[in-house]
PDB file of C-alpha atoms in Angstrom:
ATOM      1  CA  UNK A   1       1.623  16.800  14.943  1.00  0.00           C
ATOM      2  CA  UNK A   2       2.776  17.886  18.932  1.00  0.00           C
ATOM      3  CA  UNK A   3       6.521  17.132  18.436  1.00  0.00           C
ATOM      4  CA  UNK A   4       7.057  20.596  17.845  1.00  0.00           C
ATOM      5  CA  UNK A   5       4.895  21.730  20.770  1.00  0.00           C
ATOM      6  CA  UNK A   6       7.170  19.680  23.463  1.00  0.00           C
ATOM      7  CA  UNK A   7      10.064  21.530  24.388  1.00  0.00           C
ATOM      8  CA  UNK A   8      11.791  18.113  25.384  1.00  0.00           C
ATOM      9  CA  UNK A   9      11.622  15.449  22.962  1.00  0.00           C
ATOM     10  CA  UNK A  10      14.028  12.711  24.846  1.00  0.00           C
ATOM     11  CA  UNK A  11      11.263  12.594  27.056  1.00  0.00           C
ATOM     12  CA  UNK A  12       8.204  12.834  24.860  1.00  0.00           C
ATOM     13  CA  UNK A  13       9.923   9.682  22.758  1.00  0.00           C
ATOM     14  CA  UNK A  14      10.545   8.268  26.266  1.00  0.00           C
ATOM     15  CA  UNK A  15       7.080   8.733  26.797  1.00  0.00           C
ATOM     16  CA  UNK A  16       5.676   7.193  24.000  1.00  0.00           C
ATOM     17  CA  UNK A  17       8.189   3.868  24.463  1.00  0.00           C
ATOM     18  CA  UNK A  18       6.964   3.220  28.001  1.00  0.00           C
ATOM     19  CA  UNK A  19       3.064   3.465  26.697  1.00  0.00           C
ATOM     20  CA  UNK A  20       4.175   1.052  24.070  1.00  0.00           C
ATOM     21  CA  UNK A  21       4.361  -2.657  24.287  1.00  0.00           C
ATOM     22  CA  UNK A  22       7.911  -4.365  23.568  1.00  0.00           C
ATOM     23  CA  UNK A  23       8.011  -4.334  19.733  1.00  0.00           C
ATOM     24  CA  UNK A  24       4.597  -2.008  20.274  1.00  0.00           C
ATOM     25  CA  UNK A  25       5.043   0.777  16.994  1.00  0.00           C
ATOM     26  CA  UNK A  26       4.083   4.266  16.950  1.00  0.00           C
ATOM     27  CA  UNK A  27       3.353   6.866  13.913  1.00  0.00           C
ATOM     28  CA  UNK A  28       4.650  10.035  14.006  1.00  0.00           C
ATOM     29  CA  UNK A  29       3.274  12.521  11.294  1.00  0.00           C
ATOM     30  CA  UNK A  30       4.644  16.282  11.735  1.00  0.00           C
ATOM     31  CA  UNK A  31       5.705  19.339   9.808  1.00  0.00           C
ATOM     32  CA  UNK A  32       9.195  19.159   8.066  1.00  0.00           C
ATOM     33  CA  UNK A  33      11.953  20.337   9.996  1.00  0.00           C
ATOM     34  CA  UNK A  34      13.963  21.080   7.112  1.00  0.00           C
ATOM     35  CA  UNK A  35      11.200  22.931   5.005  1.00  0.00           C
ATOM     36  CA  UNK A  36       8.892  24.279   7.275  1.00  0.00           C
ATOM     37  CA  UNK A  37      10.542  26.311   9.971  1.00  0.00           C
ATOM     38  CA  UNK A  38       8.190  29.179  11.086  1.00  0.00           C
ATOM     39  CA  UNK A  39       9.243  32.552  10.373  1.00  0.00           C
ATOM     40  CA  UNK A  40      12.729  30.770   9.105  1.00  0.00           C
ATOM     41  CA  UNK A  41      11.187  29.049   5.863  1.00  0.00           C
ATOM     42  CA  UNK A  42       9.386  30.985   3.155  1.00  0.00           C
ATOM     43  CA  UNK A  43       8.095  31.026  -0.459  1.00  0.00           C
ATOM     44  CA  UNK A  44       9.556  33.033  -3.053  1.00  0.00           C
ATOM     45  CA  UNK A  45       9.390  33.800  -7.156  1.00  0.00           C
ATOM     46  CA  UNK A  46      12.675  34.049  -9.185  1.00  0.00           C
ATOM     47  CA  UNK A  47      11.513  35.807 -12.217  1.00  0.00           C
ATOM     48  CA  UNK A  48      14.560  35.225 -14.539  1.00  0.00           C
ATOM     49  CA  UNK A  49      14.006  31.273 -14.014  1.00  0.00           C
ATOM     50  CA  UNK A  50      10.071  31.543 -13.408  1.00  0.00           C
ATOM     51  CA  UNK A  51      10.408  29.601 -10.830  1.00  0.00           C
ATOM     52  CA  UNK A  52       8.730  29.093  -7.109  1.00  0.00           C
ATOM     53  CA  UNK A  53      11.465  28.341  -4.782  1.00  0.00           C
ATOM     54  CA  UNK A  54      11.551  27.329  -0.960  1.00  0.00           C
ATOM     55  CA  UNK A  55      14.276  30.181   0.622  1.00  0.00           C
ATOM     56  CA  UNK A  56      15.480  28.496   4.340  1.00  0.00           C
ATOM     57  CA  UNK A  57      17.262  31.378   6.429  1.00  0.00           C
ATOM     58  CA  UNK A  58      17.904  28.820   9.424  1.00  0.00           C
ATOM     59  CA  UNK A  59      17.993  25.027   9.410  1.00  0.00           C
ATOM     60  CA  UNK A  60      21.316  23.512  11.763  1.00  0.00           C
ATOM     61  CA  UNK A  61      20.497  24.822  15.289  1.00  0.00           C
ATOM     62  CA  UNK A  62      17.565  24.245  17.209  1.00  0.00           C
ATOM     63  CA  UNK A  63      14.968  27.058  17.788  1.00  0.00           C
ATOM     64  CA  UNK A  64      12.155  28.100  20.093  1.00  0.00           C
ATOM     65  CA  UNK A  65      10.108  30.148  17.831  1.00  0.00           C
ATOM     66  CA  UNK A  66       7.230  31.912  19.787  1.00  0.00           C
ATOM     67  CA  UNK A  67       4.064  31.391  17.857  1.00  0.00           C
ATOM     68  CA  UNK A  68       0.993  33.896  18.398  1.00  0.00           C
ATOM     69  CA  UNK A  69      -1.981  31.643  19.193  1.00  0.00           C
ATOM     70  CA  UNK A  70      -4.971  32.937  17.440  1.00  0.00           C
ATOM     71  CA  UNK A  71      -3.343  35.093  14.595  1.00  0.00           C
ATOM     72  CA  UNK A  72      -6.215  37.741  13.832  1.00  0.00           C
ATOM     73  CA  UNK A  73      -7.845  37.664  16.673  1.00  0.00           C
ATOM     74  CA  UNK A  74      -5.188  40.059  18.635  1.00  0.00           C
ATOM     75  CA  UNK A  75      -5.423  37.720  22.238  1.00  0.00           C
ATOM     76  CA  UNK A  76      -1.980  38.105  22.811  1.00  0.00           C
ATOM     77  CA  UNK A  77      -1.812  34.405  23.507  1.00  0.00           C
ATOM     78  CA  UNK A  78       1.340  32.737  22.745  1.00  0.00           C
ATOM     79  CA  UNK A  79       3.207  29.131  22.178  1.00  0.00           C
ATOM     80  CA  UNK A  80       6.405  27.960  21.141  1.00  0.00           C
ATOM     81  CA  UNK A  81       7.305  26.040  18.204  1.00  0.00           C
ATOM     82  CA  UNK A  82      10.322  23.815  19.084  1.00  0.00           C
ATOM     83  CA  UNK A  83      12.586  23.494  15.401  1.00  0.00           C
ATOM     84  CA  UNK A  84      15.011  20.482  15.819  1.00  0.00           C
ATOM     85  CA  UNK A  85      17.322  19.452  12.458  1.00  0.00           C
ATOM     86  CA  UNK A  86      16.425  16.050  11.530  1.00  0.00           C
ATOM     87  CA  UNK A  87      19.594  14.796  12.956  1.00  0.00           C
ATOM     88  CA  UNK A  88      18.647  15.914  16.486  1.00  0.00           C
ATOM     89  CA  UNK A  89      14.927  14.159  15.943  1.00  0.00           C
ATOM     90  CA  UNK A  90      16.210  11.111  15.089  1.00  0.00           C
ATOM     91  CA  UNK A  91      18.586  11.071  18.209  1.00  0.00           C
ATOM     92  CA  UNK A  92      15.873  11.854  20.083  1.00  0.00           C
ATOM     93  CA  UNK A  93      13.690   8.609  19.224  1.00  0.00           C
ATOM     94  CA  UNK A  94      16.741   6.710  19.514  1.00  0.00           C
ATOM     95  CA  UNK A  95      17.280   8.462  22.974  1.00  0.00           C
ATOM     96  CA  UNK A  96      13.615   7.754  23.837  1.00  0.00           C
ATOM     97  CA  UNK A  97      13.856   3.789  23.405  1.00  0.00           C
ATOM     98  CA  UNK A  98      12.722   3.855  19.741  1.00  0.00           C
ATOM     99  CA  UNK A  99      13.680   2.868  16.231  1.00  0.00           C
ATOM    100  CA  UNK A 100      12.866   4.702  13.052  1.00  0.00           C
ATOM    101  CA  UNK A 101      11.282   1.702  10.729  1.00  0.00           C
ATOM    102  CA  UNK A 102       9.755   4.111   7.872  1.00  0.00           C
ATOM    103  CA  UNK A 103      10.510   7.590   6.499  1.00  0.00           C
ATOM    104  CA  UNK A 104       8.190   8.876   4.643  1.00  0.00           C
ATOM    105  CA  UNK A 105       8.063  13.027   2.998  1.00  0.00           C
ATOM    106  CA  UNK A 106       4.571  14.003   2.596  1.00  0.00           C
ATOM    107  CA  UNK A 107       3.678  16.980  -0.413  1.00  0.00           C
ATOM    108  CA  UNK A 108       1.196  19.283  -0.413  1.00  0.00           C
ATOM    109  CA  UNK A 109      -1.957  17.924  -2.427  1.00  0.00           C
ATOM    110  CA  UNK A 110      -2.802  21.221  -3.314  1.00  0.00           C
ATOM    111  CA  UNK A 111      -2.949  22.967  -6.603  1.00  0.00           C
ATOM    112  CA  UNK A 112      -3.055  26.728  -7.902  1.00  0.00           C
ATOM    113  CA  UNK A 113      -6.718  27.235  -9.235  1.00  0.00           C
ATOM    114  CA  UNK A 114      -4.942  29.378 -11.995  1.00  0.00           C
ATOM    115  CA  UNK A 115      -2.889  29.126 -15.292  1.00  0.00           C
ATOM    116  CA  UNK A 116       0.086  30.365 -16.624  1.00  0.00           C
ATOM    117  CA  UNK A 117       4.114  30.814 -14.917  1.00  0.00           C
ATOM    118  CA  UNK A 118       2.985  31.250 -11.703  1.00  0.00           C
ATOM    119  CA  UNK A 119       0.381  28.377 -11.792  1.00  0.00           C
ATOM    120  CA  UNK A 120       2.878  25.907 -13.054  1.00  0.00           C
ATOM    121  CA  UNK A 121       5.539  26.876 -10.889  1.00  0.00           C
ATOM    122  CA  UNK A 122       3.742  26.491  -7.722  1.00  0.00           C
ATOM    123  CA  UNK A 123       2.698  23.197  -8.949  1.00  0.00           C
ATOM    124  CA  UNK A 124       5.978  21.973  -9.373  1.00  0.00           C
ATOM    125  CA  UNK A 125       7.233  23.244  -5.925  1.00  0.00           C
ATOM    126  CA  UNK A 126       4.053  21.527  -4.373  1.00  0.00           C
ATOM    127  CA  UNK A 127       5.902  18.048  -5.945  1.00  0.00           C
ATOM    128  CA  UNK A 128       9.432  18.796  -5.107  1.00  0.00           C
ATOM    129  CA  UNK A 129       9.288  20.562  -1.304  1.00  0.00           C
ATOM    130  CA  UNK A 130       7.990  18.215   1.214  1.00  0.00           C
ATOM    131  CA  UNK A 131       5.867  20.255   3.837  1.00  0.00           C
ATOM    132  CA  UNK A 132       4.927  16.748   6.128  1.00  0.00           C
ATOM    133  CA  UNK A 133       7.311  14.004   7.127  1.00  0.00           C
ATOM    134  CA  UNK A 134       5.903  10.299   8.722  1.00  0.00           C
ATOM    135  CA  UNK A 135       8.160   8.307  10.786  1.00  0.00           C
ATOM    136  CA  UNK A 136       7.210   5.157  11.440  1.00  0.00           C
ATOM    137  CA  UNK A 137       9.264   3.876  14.871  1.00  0.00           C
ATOM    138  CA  UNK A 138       9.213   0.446  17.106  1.00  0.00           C
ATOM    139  CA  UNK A 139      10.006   0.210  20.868  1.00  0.00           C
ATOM    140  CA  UNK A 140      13.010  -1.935  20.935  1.00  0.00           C
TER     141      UNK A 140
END
Protein backbone atom coordinates (compact mmCIF):
# COMPACT_ATOMS: atom_id res chain seq x y z
CA UNK A 1 0.00 0.00 0.00
CA UNK A 2 3.41 2.60 0.16
CA UNK A 3 3.86 2.83 -3.66
CA UNK A 4 2.10 5.92 -3.60
CA UNK A 5 3.97 7.27 -0.57
CA UNK A 6 7.58 6.94 -2.46
CA UNK A 7 8.19 9.74 -4.57
CA UNK A 8 10.68 7.47 -6.65
CA UNK A 9 9.46 4.24 -7.66
CA UNK A 10 12.60 3.07 -10.02
CA UNK A 11 14.21 2.89 -6.87
CA UNK A 12 11.61 1.52 -4.49
CA UNK A 13 11.18 -1.52 -7.31
CA UNK A 14 15.01 -1.48 -7.29
CA UNK A 15 14.75 -1.88 -3.78
CA UNK A 16 12.55 -4.57 -3.49
CA UNK A 17 14.65 -6.70 -6.44
CA UNK A 18 17.92 -6.49 -4.51
CA UNK A 19 16.00 -7.81 -1.11
CA UNK A 20 14.70 -10.52 -3.33
CA UNK A 21 16.33 -13.74 -4.22
CA UNK A 22 16.91 -14.50 -8.11
CA UNK A 23 13.42 -15.68 -9.18
CA UNK A 24 12.47 -14.39 -5.34
CA UNK A 25 8.50 -12.81 -6.02
CA UNK A 26 6.98 -9.95 -4.41
CA UNK A 27 3.11 -8.80 -3.96
CA UNK A 28 2.21 -5.54 -4.50
CA UNK A 29 -1.43 -4.57 -3.38
CA UNK A 30 -2.23 -0.64 -3.78
CA UNK A 31 -4.97 1.79 -4.64
CA UNK A 32 -5.92 2.06 -8.42
CA UNK A 33 -4.15 4.54 -10.29
CA UNK A 34 -6.73 4.85 -12.77
CA UNK A 35 -9.80 5.05 -10.32
CA UNK A 36 -8.63 6.34 -7.28
CA UNK A 37 -6.67 9.52 -7.72
CA UNK A 38 -7.13 11.79 -4.62
CA UNK A 39 -8.88 14.90 -5.10
CA UNK A 40 -8.79 13.88 -9.09
CA UNK A 41 -11.34 10.84 -8.82
CA UNK A 42 -14.84 11.19 -7.41
CA UNK A 43 -18.36 9.69 -7.11
CA UNK A 44 -21.24 11.08 -8.74
CA UNK A 45 -25.30 10.39 -9.48
CA UNK A 46 -26.70 10.90 -13.05
CA UNK A 47 -30.32 11.17 -12.36
CA UNK A 48 -31.71 10.77 -15.95
CA UNK A 49 -29.83 7.21 -16.11
CA UNK A 50 -30.02 6.53 -12.19
CA UNK A 51 -26.88 5.71 -12.25
CA UNK A 52 -23.58 5.98 -9.82
CA UNK A 53 -20.72 6.83 -11.96
CA UNK A 54 -16.85 7.18 -11.27
CA UNK A 55 -16.04 11.05 -12.84
CA UNK A 56 -11.82 11.08 -13.38
CA UNK A 57 -10.71 14.86 -13.93
CA UNK A 58 -6.91 13.71 -14.29
CA UNK A 59 -5.47 10.31 -15.17
CA UNK A 60 -2.21 10.65 -18.02
CA UNK A 61 0.37 12.74 -16.07
CA UNK A 62 1.86 12.01 -12.93
CA UNK A 63 0.89 13.99 -9.74
CA UNK A 64 2.13 14.87 -6.28
CA UNK A 65 -1.04 15.40 -4.50
CA UNK A 66 -0.40 16.80 -0.92
CA UNK A 67 -2.48 14.80 1.47
CA UNK A 68 -3.44 16.36 5.02
CA UNK A 69 -2.35 13.73 7.57
CA UNK A 70 -4.93 13.48 10.21
CA UNK A 71 -8.07 14.97 8.39
CA UNK A 72 -10.24 16.29 11.45
CA UNK A 73 -7.89 16.67 13.71
CA UNK A 74 -6.57 20.23 12.20
CA UNK A 75 -2.44 19.22 12.86
CA UNK A 76 -1.50 20.73 9.83
CA UNK A 77 0.56 17.67 9.09
CA UNK A 78 1.02 16.82 5.57
CA UNK A 79 2.17 13.92 2.91
CA UNK A 80 2.20 13.44 -0.61
CA UNK A 81 0.40 11.01 -2.61
CA UNK A 82 2.54 10.15 -5.70
CA UNK A 83 -0.32 9.32 -8.85
CA UNK A 84 1.60 7.43 -11.65
CA UNK A 85 -0.69 6.07 -14.91
CA UNK A 86 -0.40 2.45 -15.00
CA UNK A 87 1.90 2.69 -17.89
CA UNK A 88 4.53 4.57 -15.86
CA UNK A 89 4.09 1.74 -12.85
CA UNK A 90 4.68 -0.91 -14.91
CA UNK A 91 7.93 0.74 -16.37
CA UNK A 92 8.89 1.28 -13.16
CA UNK A 93 8.98 -2.55 -11.99
CA UNK A 94 10.47 -3.30 -15.19
CA UNK A 95 13.04 -0.44 -14.45
CA UNK A 96 13.50 -1.85 -10.92
CA UNK A 97 14.65 -5.50 -12.08
CA UNK A 98 11.10 -6.95 -11.93
CA UNK A 99 8.43 -8.70 -13.94
CA UNK A 100 4.71 -8.31 -13.61
CA UNK A 101 3.47 -12.22 -13.33
CA UNK A 102 -0.30 -11.41 -12.12
CA UNK A 103 -2.74 -8.50 -12.46
CA UNK A 104 -5.30 -8.61 -10.48
CA UNK A 105 -8.39 -5.43 -9.92
CA UNK A 106 -9.70 -5.68 -6.53
CA UNK A 107 -13.72 -4.22 -5.84
CA UNK A 108 -15.00 -2.86 -3.02
CA UNK A 109 -16.83 -5.64 -0.84
CA UNK A 110 -19.03 -3.19 0.42
CA UNK A 111 -22.71 -2.72 0.07
CA UNK A 112 -25.34 0.22 0.62
CA UNK A 113 -27.34 -0.80 3.84
CA UNK A 114 -30.38 0.74 1.90
CA UNK A 115 -32.95 0.03 -0.94
CA UNK A 116 -34.14 1.57 -3.83
CA UNK A 117 -32.10 3.68 -7.10
CA UNK A 118 -29.52 4.79 -5.12
CA UNK A 119 -28.94 1.43 -3.28
CA UNK A 120 -28.74 -0.50 -6.47
CA UNK A 121 -26.70 1.84 -8.23
CA UNK A 122 -23.97 2.00 -5.80
CA UNK A 123 -24.01 -1.66 -5.81
CA UNK A 124 -23.39 -1.97 -9.27
CA UNK A 125 -20.53 0.66 -9.31
CA UNK A 126 -18.99 -1.30 -6.27
CA UNK A 127 -18.79 -4.42 -9.14
CA UNK A 128 -17.74 -2.46 -12.10
CA UNK A 129 -14.97 0.32 -10.62
CA UNK A 130 -12.00 -1.35 -9.24
CA UNK A 131 -10.73 0.73 -6.14
CA UNK A 132 -7.47 -1.96 -5.39
CA UNK A 133 -5.13 -3.43 -7.95
CA UNK A 134 -2.50 -6.65 -6.98
CA UNK A 135 0.51 -7.14 -9.00
CA UNK A 136 2.14 -10.04 -8.58
CA UNK A 137 6.09 -9.50 -9.91
CA UNK A 138 9.41 -11.88 -10.00
CA UNK A 139 13.06 -10.65 -9.83
CA UNK A 140 14.43 -11.70 -13.10
Amino acid sequence: MAVHDVPDAVAMFSNISRALKPGGRALFIFMHPCFRIPKQTHWGWDNDQKIQFRRIDRYGTPLEIPITTHPGKDSGEETAFHHRPLSELLTSIGQGGLAVTGCEELYSHRRSQGSGPFSKAEHRAAEEFPLFIALSAVRV
